[in-house]
Coordinates of C-alpha atoms in Angstrom, one line a residue:
M2 CA -11.6 43.7 -69.4
D3 CA -8.5 41.6 -69.1
S4 CA -9.6 37.9 -69.2
S5 CA -6.7 36.9 -67.0
T6 CA -7.9 39.2 -64.2
G7 CA -11.5 37.8 -64.4
S8 CA -10.3 34.2 -64.0
R9 CA -8.2 34.9 -60.9
G10 CA -9.9 32.9 -57.9
P11 CA -9.4 33.1 -54.2
A12 CA -5.9 32.5 -52.8
G13 CA -5.0 28.9 -52.0
F14 CA -4.1 27.4 -48.6
S15 CA -0.3 27.7 -49.2
T16 CA -0.6 31.3 -50.4
Q17 CA -2.7 32.3 -47.4
A18 CA -0.3 30.5 -45.1
N19 CA 2.7 32.2 -46.7
A20 CA 1.1 35.7 -46.4
L21 CA 0.1 35.1 -42.8
L22 CA 3.6 33.8 -41.9
R23 CA 5.2 36.9 -43.4
K24 CA 2.7 39.0 -41.4
N25 CA 3.6 37.2 -38.2
L26 CA 7.3 37.5 -38.9
C27 CA 7.0 41.3 -39.4
F28 CA 5.0 41.6 -36.3
Q29 CA 7.5 39.5 -34.2
K30 CA 10.4 41.5 -35.7
R31 CA 9.0 44.6 -34.0
N32 CA 8.8 42.6 -30.8
L33 CA 12.3 41.1 -31.1
K34 CA 13.5 42.3 -27.7
T35 CA 10.4 40.8 -26.0
N36 CA 10.9 37.5 -27.7
V37 CA 14.6 37.4 -26.7
C38 CA 13.7 38.2 -23.1
I39 CA 11.1 35.4 -23.1
T40 CA 13.5 32.8 -24.4
L41 CA 16.4 33.9 -22.2
F42 CA 14.3 34.1 -19.0
P43 CA 15.0 30.4 -18.0
I44 CA 18.7 31.1 -18.3
L45 CA 18.4 34.0 -15.9
L46 CA 16.6 31.8 -13.4
C47 CA 19.2 29.1 -13.7
V48 CA 22.0 31.7 -13.1
L49 CA 20.2 32.9 -10.0
L50 CA 19.9 29.3 -8.8
V51 CA 23.7 28.7 -9.3
L52 CA 24.6 31.9 -7.4
L53 CA 22.3 30.9 -4.5
Q54 CA 23.6 27.3 -4.5
G55 CA 27.2 28.6 -4.4
A56 CA 26.4 30.8 -1.4
I57 CA 24.7 27.9 0.4
D58 CA 27.6 25.5 -0.4
R59 CA 30.2 28.0 1.0
E60 CA 28.2 28.3 4.2
I61 CA 27.7 24.6 4.9
D62 CA 31.3 23.8 4.0
K63 CA 32.4 25.7 7.1
P64 CA 34.1 23.6 9.9
K65 CA 31.1 23.9 12.2
Y66 CA 29.2 21.6 9.9
R67 CA 32.0 19.1 9.3
C68 CA 32.9 16.2 11.6
G69 CA 34.6 17.5 14.7
C70 CA 38.3 16.9 15.2
A71 CA 40.7 17.2 18.2
C72 CA 44.4 16.8 18.8
V73 CA 45.1 13.6 20.7
D74 CA 48.9 13.6 20.5
A75 CA 50.5 16.9 21.1
A76 CA 54.3 17.4 20.8
A77 CA 56.4 19.3 23.4
D78 CA 56.6 22.3 21.2
G79 CA 52.8 22.5 21.1
S80 CA 52.4 21.1 17.6
C81 CA 49.9 18.3 17.0
R82 CA 51.3 15.0 15.9
R83 CA 48.0 13.2 15.5
T84 CA 44.4 14.5 15.0
E85 CA 41.4 12.3 15.7
C86 CA 37.9 13.0 14.3
G87 CA 34.7 11.5 15.4
V88 CA 31.4 11.9 17.2
Q89 CA 33.2 12.2 20.6
H90 CA 34.7 15.5 19.4
S91 CA 31.7 16.8 17.6
T92 CA 28.8 19.1 18.4
L93 CA 25.2 18.2 17.5
D94 CA 25.6 20.2 14.3
Q95 CA 28.7 18.2 13.4
V96 CA 27.8 14.7 14.4
A97 CA 25.7 14.0 11.3
S98 CA 28.7 14.1 9.0
C99 CA 30.9 11.8 11.1
P100 CA 31.7 8.2 10.1
I101 CA 30.1 5.8 12.6
P102 CA 31.5 2.3 12.0
T103 CA 29.9 0.9 15.2
P104 CA 26.6 2.6 15.9
P105 CA 25.6 2.9 19.6
R106 CA 23.0 0.6 21.0
W107 CA 19.9 2.2 22.5
P108 CA 17.1 0.8 24.7
A109 CA 13.8 0.2 22.8
L110 CA 11.4 2.8 24.1
V111 CA 7.6 3.3 24.2
Q112 CA 6.2 6.4 22.6
L113 CA 4.4 8.4 25.4
P114 CA 2.2 11.4 25.1
T115 CA 3.5 14.7 26.5
P116 CA 2.4 15.5 30.1
E117 CA -0.1 18.1 29.0
A118 CA -1.7 15.7 26.4
R119 CA -2.1 12.5 28.4
A120 CA -5.6 11.2 28.5
I121 CA -7.9 12.3 31.3
S122 CA -11.7 12.2 31.9
T123 CA -13.4 15.4 30.8
A124 CA -17.0 16.6 30.6
S125 CA -17.0 16.2 26.8
Q126 CA -15.2 12.9 27.0
P127 CA -16.0 11.0 30.2
F128 CA -13.7 8.0 29.5
D129 CA -14.1 5.3 32.2
G130 CA -11.2 4.7 34.5
L131 CA -9.2 7.9 33.7
P132 CA -8.1 10.4 36.3
G133 CA -9.4 14.0 36.4
Q134 CA -8.0 17.4 35.5
T135 CA -6.0 17.7 38.8
C136 CA -3.3 15.2 37.6
R137 CA -2.7 17.3 34.4
D138 CA -2.3 20.4 36.5
A139 CA 0.4 18.6 38.6
G140 CA 2.0 16.9 35.5
S141 CA 1.5 13.5 37.0
C142 CA -1.1 11.9 34.7
P143 CA -0.5 8.2 33.9
A144 CA 0.1 6.8 30.4
A145 CA -3.1 5.1 29.5
F146 CA -3.2 1.9 27.4
L147 CA -6.6 0.6 26.1
V148 CA -7.2 -3.2 26.2
T149 CA -9.8 -5.3 24.6
G150 CA -10.2 -8.9 23.3
A151 CA -12.5 -11.9 22.9
N152 CA -11.6 -13.3 26.4
R153 CA -11.8 -10.5 29.0
S154 CA -10.3 -12.4 31.9
L155 CA -7.3 -13.5 29.8
A156 CA -6.8 -10.1 28.2
E157 CA -6.9 -8.4 31.7
S158 CA -4.4 -11.0 33.0
L159 CA -2.0 -10.4 30.2
S160 CA -2.4 -6.6 30.4
G161 CA -1.5 -6.8 34.1
Q162 CA 2.0 -8.2 33.0
L163 CA 2.7 -5.4 30.4
F164 CA 4.7 -3.3 32.9
P165 CA 7.1 -5.4 35.0
A166 CA 7.5 -3.9 38.4
L167 CA 11.0 -3.0 39.8
S168 CA 11.9 -5.1 42.8
S169 CA 15.2 -3.2 43.4
P170 CA 16.7 0.2 42.4
L171 CA 17.9 0.5 38.8
N172 CA 21.6 -0.3 38.2
F173 CA 22.7 1.9 35.3
T174 CA 26.2 0.3 35.1
D175 CA 24.6 -2.0 32.6
Y176 CA 21.8 0.3 31.6
L177 CA 20.9 -1.8 28.5
G178 CA 20.3 -4.9 30.5
A179 CA 18.5 -3.0 33.3
L180 CA 16.1 -1.2 30.9
S181 CA 15.4 -4.4 28.8
K182 CA 13.7 -6.0 31.8
I183 CA 11.2 -3.1 32.3
V184 CA 9.4 -0.7 30.0
P185 CA 11.3 2.6 29.3
G186 CA 9.5 5.4 27.4
S187 CA 9.9 8.9 26.1
D188 CA 7.7 11.7 24.9
T189 CA 10.3 13.1 22.5
T190 CA 9.7 13.1 18.8
P191 CA 11.6 10.2 17.1
E192 CA 14.2 10.8 14.3
S193 CA 14.7 9.2 10.9
R194 CA 17.9 7.4 12.2
Q195 CA 18.8 5.7 15.4
L196 CA 22.3 6.9 15.5
L197 CA 21.2 9.1 18.4
E198 CA 18.1 8.4 20.4
P199 CA 16.4 11.8 21.1
A200 CA 15.3 10.7 24.6
F201 CA 19.0 10.6 25.6
T202 CA 19.8 14.2 24.5
P203 CA 20.2 16.9 27.2
G204 CA 17.0 18.4 28.6
N205 CA 14.8 15.3 28.0
T206 CA 13.4 12.8 30.4
L207 CA 13.7 9.0 30.3
Y208 CA 10.5 7.6 31.8
I209 CA 10.2 4.2 33.5
V210 CA 6.6 2.9 33.1
Q211 CA 5.5 1.1 36.2
P212 CA 2.2 -0.2 37.6
Q213 CA 2.7 2.1 40.6
C214 CA 5.5 4.7 40.9
R215 CA 7.9 5.0 43.9
S216 CA 9.5 8.3 44.8
N217 CA 13.1 6.9 44.6
L218 CA 12.9 6.3 40.9
S219 CA 13.3 10.0 40.0
Q220 CA 17.1 10.6 39.6
T221 CA 19.8 11.9 37.4
V222 CA 22.4 9.4 36.3
S223 CA 25.5 9.4 34.1
V224 CA 26.1 6.5 31.6
N225 CA 28.2 5.9 28.5
A226 CA 26.6 4.8 25.2
G227 CA 29.8 3.4 23.7
I228 CA 32.1 6.4 23.5
I229 CA 29.3 8.9 24.0
P230 CA 28.9 10.1 27.6
L231 CA 25.3 10.7 28.6
R232 CA 23.6 12.4 31.5
L233 CA 20.0 11.1 32.0
D234 CA 17.1 12.6 33.9
V235 CA 15.1 9.5 34.9
D236 CA 11.5 9.7 36.2
C237 CA 8.6 7.3 36.8
I238 CA 5.2 7.3 35.0
Q239 CA 2.3 5.0 35.9
G240 CA 1.1 2.7 33.2
L241 CA -2.6 2.5 33.3
T242 CA -4.4 -0.3 31.4
L243 CA -8.1 0.1 30.8
W244 CA -10.5 -2.5 29.6
R245 CA -12.9 -1.7 26.8
E246 CA -15.7 -3.9 25.5
S247 CA -15.0 -3.8 21.8
E248 CA -12.6 -2.7 19.1
S249 CA -15.0 0.0 17.9
I250 CA -15.0 1.6 21.4
V251 CA -11.2 1.7 21.4
N252 CA -11.1 3.2 17.9
D253 CA -13.6 5.9 19.0
E254 CA -11.7 6.9 22.1
L255 CA -8.3 6.9 20.3
F256 CA -9.8 9.2 17.6
R257 CA -11.6 11.5 19.9
G258 CA -8.4 12.1 21.9
Y259 CA -6.2 12.5 18.9
R260 CA -4.4 15.8 18.8
Q261 CA -5.4 17.0 15.3
Q262 CA -9.1 16.1 15.9
R263 CA -9.1 17.9 19.2
E264 CA -7.2 20.9 17.9
S265 CA -9.9 21.3 15.2
G266 CA -12.4 21.8 18.1
R267 CA -9.9 24.1 20.0
E268 CA -9.7 21.6 22.9
K269 CA -6.5 20.1 24.2
A270 CA -5.4 16.6 23.0
N271 CA -6.4 13.6 25.1
E272 CA -3.9 11.0 23.9
F273 CA -3.5 7.4 24.8
A274 CA -0.1 5.7 24.7
A275 CA -1.3 2.6 22.8
G276 CA -4.0 0.0 22.5
Y277 CA -4.0 -3.8 22.6
N278 CA -6.6 -6.1 21.1
F279 CA -5.9 -9.7 22.2
L280 CA -8.5 -11.0 19.7
N281 CA -8.6 -14.8 20.0
T282 CA -5.5 -15.2 22.2
N283 CA -5.5 -18.4 24.2
K284 CA -3.0 -20.9 25.7
D285 CA -2.2 -22.2 22.3
S286 CA -1.6 -19.0 20.3
L287 CA -1.0 -15.3 20.7
D288 CA -3.3 -13.4 18.4
I289 CA -2.9 -9.7 18.9
S290 CA -3.4 -6.4 17.2
I291 CA -1.7 -3.2 18.5
W292 CA -2.8 0.4 18.1
F293 CA 0.0 3.1 18.0
N294 CA 0.2 6.7 16.9
S295 CA 1.7 6.6 13.4
T296 CA 1.6 10.3 12.9
Y297 CA 4.9 10.5 14.9
S298 CA 6.5 9.2 11.7
N299 CA 6.1 12.7 10.3
N300 CA 5.2 11.4 6.9
T301 CA 4.5 14.7 5.3
A302 CA 6.5 14.2 2.0
F303 CA 8.7 17.1 2.9
T304 CA 11.0 15.5 5.6
P305 CA 12.5 12.1 6.1
I306 CA 10.1 9.5 7.7
A307 CA 10.9 9.0 11.4
L308 CA 11.3 5.6 13.0
L309 CA 8.3 4.7 15.2
R310 CA 8.8 3.3 18.6
V311 CA 6.8 0.1 18.0
P312 CA 9.3 -2.8 18.8
R313 CA 8.9 -2.3 22.6
L314 CA 5.1 -2.4 22.3
V315 CA 5.4 -5.8 20.6
N316 CA 7.9 -7.1 23.1
M317 CA 5.6 -6.0 26.0
A318 CA 2.9 -8.3 24.7
S319 CA 5.2 -11.1 23.9
N320 CA 6.9 -10.9 27.3
A321 CA 3.5 -10.9 29.1
Y322 CA 2.3 -13.9 27.1
I323 CA 5.4 -16.0 27.8
K324 CA 5.1 -15.2 31.5
F325 CA 1.5 -16.3 31.4
L326 CA 2.5 -19.6 29.9
R327 CA 5.7 -20.4 31.7
G328 CA 5.6 -18.3 34.9
S329 CA 7.2 -15.0 36.0
G330 CA 10.7 -16.5 36.0
V331 CA 10.7 -16.7 32.1
E332 CA 11.3 -13.6 30.2
M333 CA 11.5 -12.5 26.5
L334 CA 13.8 -9.5 26.6
L335 CA 14.4 -6.9 24.0
E336 CA 17.9 -5.6 24.9
Y337 CA 18.5 -2.9 22.4
V338 CA 17.9 -1.4 18.9
K339 CA 20.6 0.1 16.7
D340 CA 21.2 1.7 13.4
M341 CA 23.4 0.5 10.5
P342 CA 27.0 1.7 10.3
K343 CA 27.6 4.8 8.2
V344 CA 30.5 6.4 6.4
G345 CA 31.5 9.9 6.8
T346 CA 29.3 12.3 4.8
K347 CA 29.4 15.9 3.7
L348 CA 26.4 18.1 4.4
K349 CA 24.6 18.9 1.2
F350 CA 21.7 21.2 0.4
D351 CA 20.4 20.9 -3.2
L352 CA 18.4 24.1 -3.7
S353 CA 17.0 23.0 -7.1
S354 CA 15.7 19.7 -5.6
L355 CA 14.2 21.6 -2.7
L356 CA 12.3 24.0 -5.0
G357 CA 11.5 20.9 -7.1
A358 CA 8.3 20.6 -9.0
L359 CA 6.8 23.9 -7.9
F360 CA 9.6 26.0 -9.2
F361 CA 10.0 24.2 -12.5
T362 CA 6.2 24.0 -13.0
W363 CA 6.1 27.8 -12.8
I364 CA 8.9 28.2 -15.3
V365 CA 7.3 25.9 -17.9
E366 CA 3.9 27.5 -17.5
L367 CA 5.1 31.1 -17.9
L368 CA 4.6 30.8 -21.6
F369 CA 0.8 30.3 -21.1
P370 CA 0.0 34.0 -20.4
V371 CA 2.2 35.0 -23.4
V372 CA 0.2 32.8 -25.8
L373 CA -3.1 33.8 -24.2
T374 CA -2.4 37.5 -24.3
Y375 CA -1.4 37.4 -28.0
L376 CA -4.6 35.6 -29.0
V377 CA -6.8 37.9 -27.0
Y378 CA -4.9 40.9 -28.4
E379 CA -5.8 39.9 -32.0
K380 CA -9.4 39.5 -30.9
Q381 CA -9.5 42.8 -29.1
Q382 CA -8.0 44.7 -32.0
K383 CA -10.3 42.7 -34.5
L384 CA -7.2 41.8 -36.5
K385 CA -8.6 38.3 -37.3
I386 CA -11.9 39.8 -38.5
M387 CA -10.1 42.2 -40.8
M388 CA -8.0 39.4 -42.3
K389 CA -11.1 37.2 -42.8
M390 CA -12.7 40.2 -44.7
H391 CA -9.7 40.0 -47.0
G392 CA -10.3 36.3 -47.7
L393 CA -8.3 34.6 -44.9
K394 CA -9.6 31.2 -43.9
D395 CA -9.4 29.6 -40.4
G396 CA -7.1 26.8 -41.5
P397 CA -4.0 28.8 -42.4
Y398 CA -4.5 31.2 -39.5
W399 CA -4.6 28.5 -36.8
M400 CA -1.8 26.5 -38.4
I401 CA 0.6 29.4 -38.6
T402 CA -0.3 30.7 -35.1
Y403 CA 0.0 27.2 -33.6
T404 CA 3.3 26.6 -35.4
Y405 CA 4.7 29.9 -34.2
F406 CA 3.9 29.3 -30.5
F407 CA 5.2 25.8 -30.7
A408 CA 8.5 27.0 -32.1
L409 CA 8.7 29.7 -29.4
S410 CA 7.9 27.1 -26.7
A411 CA 10.4 24.6 -28.1
V412 CA 13.3 27.1 -28.2
Y413 CA 12.3 28.2 -24.7
M414 CA 12.5 24.6 -23.3
I415 CA 15.6 23.6 -25.3
L416 CA 17.5 26.6 -23.9
F417 CA 16.2 25.8 -20.4
I418 CA 17.3 22.1 -20.6
I419 CA 20.7 22.8 -22.2
F420 CA 21.7 25.6 -19.8
G421 CA 20.3 23.7 -16.7
S422 CA 22.3 20.6 -17.7
V423 CA 25.5 22.6 -18.3
I424 CA 25.4 24.2 -14.8
G425 CA 24.5 20.8 -13.3
L426 CA 20.9 21.2 -12.0
R427 CA 19.9 17.7 -10.8
F428 CA 16.4 18.3 -12.1
F429 CA 17.8 17.7 -15.6
T430 CA 20.9 15.5 -15.0
A431 CA 19.2 13.0 -12.8
N432 CA 16.4 12.2 -15.4
N433 CA 16.6 10.6 -18.8
Y434 CA 16.7 13.2 -21.5
S435 CA 14.5 11.1 -23.9
I436 CA 11.8 11.0 -21.2
Q437 CA 12.1 14.7 -20.6
I438 CA 11.8 15.5 -24.4
V439 CA 8.6 13.4 -24.7
F440 CA 7.2 15.0 -21.6
Y441 CA 7.9 18.6 -22.7
F442 CA 6.7 17.9 -26.2
I443 CA 3.3 16.7 -24.9
Y444 CA 3.1 19.5 -22.4
I445 CA 3.9 22.2 -24.9
N446 CA 1.1 21.1 -27.2
L447 CA -1.4 20.8 -24.3
Q448 CA -0.5 24.3 -23.0
I449 CA -0.9 25.9 -26.5
A450 CA -4.3 24.1 -26.9
L451 CA -5.4 25.2 -23.5
A452 CA -4.5 28.8 -24.4
F453 CA -6.5 28.6 -27.6
F454 CA -9.5 27.3 -25.6
A455 CA -9.2 29.9 -22.8
A456 CA -8.8 32.8 -25.3
S457 CA -12.4 32.3 -26.4
F458 CA -13.6 33.5 -23.0
F459 CA -11.8 36.8 -23.0
S460 CA -12.1 40.0 -25.0
S461 CA -9.8 42.2 -22.9
V462 CA -6.0 41.8 -22.9
K463 CA -5.6 43.1 -19.4
I464 CA -8.1 40.7 -17.9
A465 CA -6.6 37.8 -19.9
T466 CA -3.1 38.7 -18.6
V467 CA -4.1 38.8 -15.0
V468 CA -6.1 35.5 -15.2
G469 CA -3.2 33.9 -17.1
Y470 CA -0.7 34.6 -14.3
I471 CA -3.1 33.7 -11.6
Y472 CA -3.6 30.4 -13.3
V473 CA 0.2 29.8 -13.5
F474 CA 0.8 30.5 -9.8
G475 CA -2.4 28.9 -8.6
S476 CA -2.0 25.7 -10.5
G477 CA 1.6 25.3 -9.3
L478 CA 0.6 25.8 -5.7
L479 CA -2.4 23.4 -5.9
G480 CA -0.3 20.8 -7.6
A481 CA 2.6 21.0 -5.1
F482 CA 0.6 21.3 -1.9
L483 CA -2.7 19.5 -2.6
L484 CA -3.0 17.3 -5.7
R485 CA 0.5 15.8 -5.2
F486 CA -0.7 14.1 -2.0
F487 CA -3.7 12.6 -3.8
V488 CA -1.4 11.1 -6.4
E489 CA 1.1 9.7 -3.9
D490 CA -1.6 8.4 -1.4
N491 CA -2.3 4.8 -2.0
G492 CA -5.6 5.2 -0.2
F493 CA -7.0 7.8 -2.7
P494 CA -9.5 6.2 -5.0
S495 CA -7.8 5.3 -8.3
K496 CA -11.0 5.8 -10.3
L497 CA -11.4 9.3 -9.0
L498 CA -7.8 10.1 -9.7
S499 CA -8.2 8.7 -13.3
Y500 CA -11.3 10.9 -13.7
L501 CA -9.4 14.0 -12.6
C502 CA -6.6 13.2 -15.0
L503 CA -8.9 12.6 -18.0
T504 CA -10.9 15.7 -17.2
T505 CA -7.7 17.7 -17.2
L506 CA -6.6 16.3 -20.5
F507 CA -10.1 16.8 -22.1
T508 CA -10.2 20.4 -20.9
S509 CA -6.7 21.0 -22.3
Y510 CA -7.5 19.5 -25.7
A511 CA -10.9 21.1 -25.9

């Protein structure tokens, strides 16, 4: 027997790692086309984004989306010597892109419930002082305001001054001055800017809130808001103030009539316009808390936050209090509200920002099923067991496997970042690259570790593939439409959020 052969021991770590690396390279050489497709997949998606963005840009660059223009000085031969552009020459689709150096002034309005949602007394909610179902059928229900406070007589006295009564017909020649002395309202949905008040757009009604309505208030008038001609449908609505014994009762009635709470029970909304708690108000100080429906702000994280119609509610209380102190001849008027001037803008629609986190989360996670499938394939074919029978240890196997998938993931993300930056996707250009590199480095390692952990639960490649892709799409949807709101919500318990984050990290590392 050759003594050199008898002294040969098991292969060392480096030898096993080298052999396993060669094996993996041979295996991946056979799957070269698959690996190329995986790494080029982000580029394909970026190309599709660019093509779609180009089609959108060409559509929104059409004249119907640009500020409207008209010829204001025509020559005798029919040619135009001077063209003027502005909101006065624009449609509703064009006006958003126009420069507005002097925004129009609008009356401050009260947010009113729609006629079919105004509070009434029902069998399930027998609120004291409210009208019955007949007014809703006729569309004549009042706008109800709940009132409470420490001093009932004072609170009821002040609430009686919330809606100044008209002593003469409205003069719309100076409509801002006329409407500042009373309480105008609207049931339209507010917008994110006050360049155009929705209540003054065609087809909507401007309500005048009065203690008692007179028939001669319903009319149609024409006014000018700066250079914008308006045609208003004016109508009267009764303002009904109702005393409640405590703040908790007001909270209960407001909640029980709230539209989302009612819709959950398949009953119609029973909304109040607002609520006033005069607290410890006396002759020396005005101490007040106001309830208003903040859901009209449309704070859903997907659209710009709308401006709530709260200033008029505050002015109503202030005006009533100063009349209580100094007599009916003294008034604290809120004449108008207005937006800031704006320059001309071009309508833009950034598709990559709209798709945002969901789209890019799916792209980054697409490597997870690839890693999981590979690991389960080796388990299903018992390749690892056969290699261990030939002396392979766990250390070289996991190191080489981990290194290979890290290299594949790194190439995948580098190509994605480079190509996305070259074609100008704001997802990459608007964020610091050093922060992106750190984020992707951490995420790649977590994703590979999670795939190693998940592979221990599967023995079939088909099942692992299906579960892997379900995880990719499911986690993206949950993150975008559920967990995102928990993270952004200041009211969500920070300890619970930290626990969820730590649990996620522990699961990934396990």
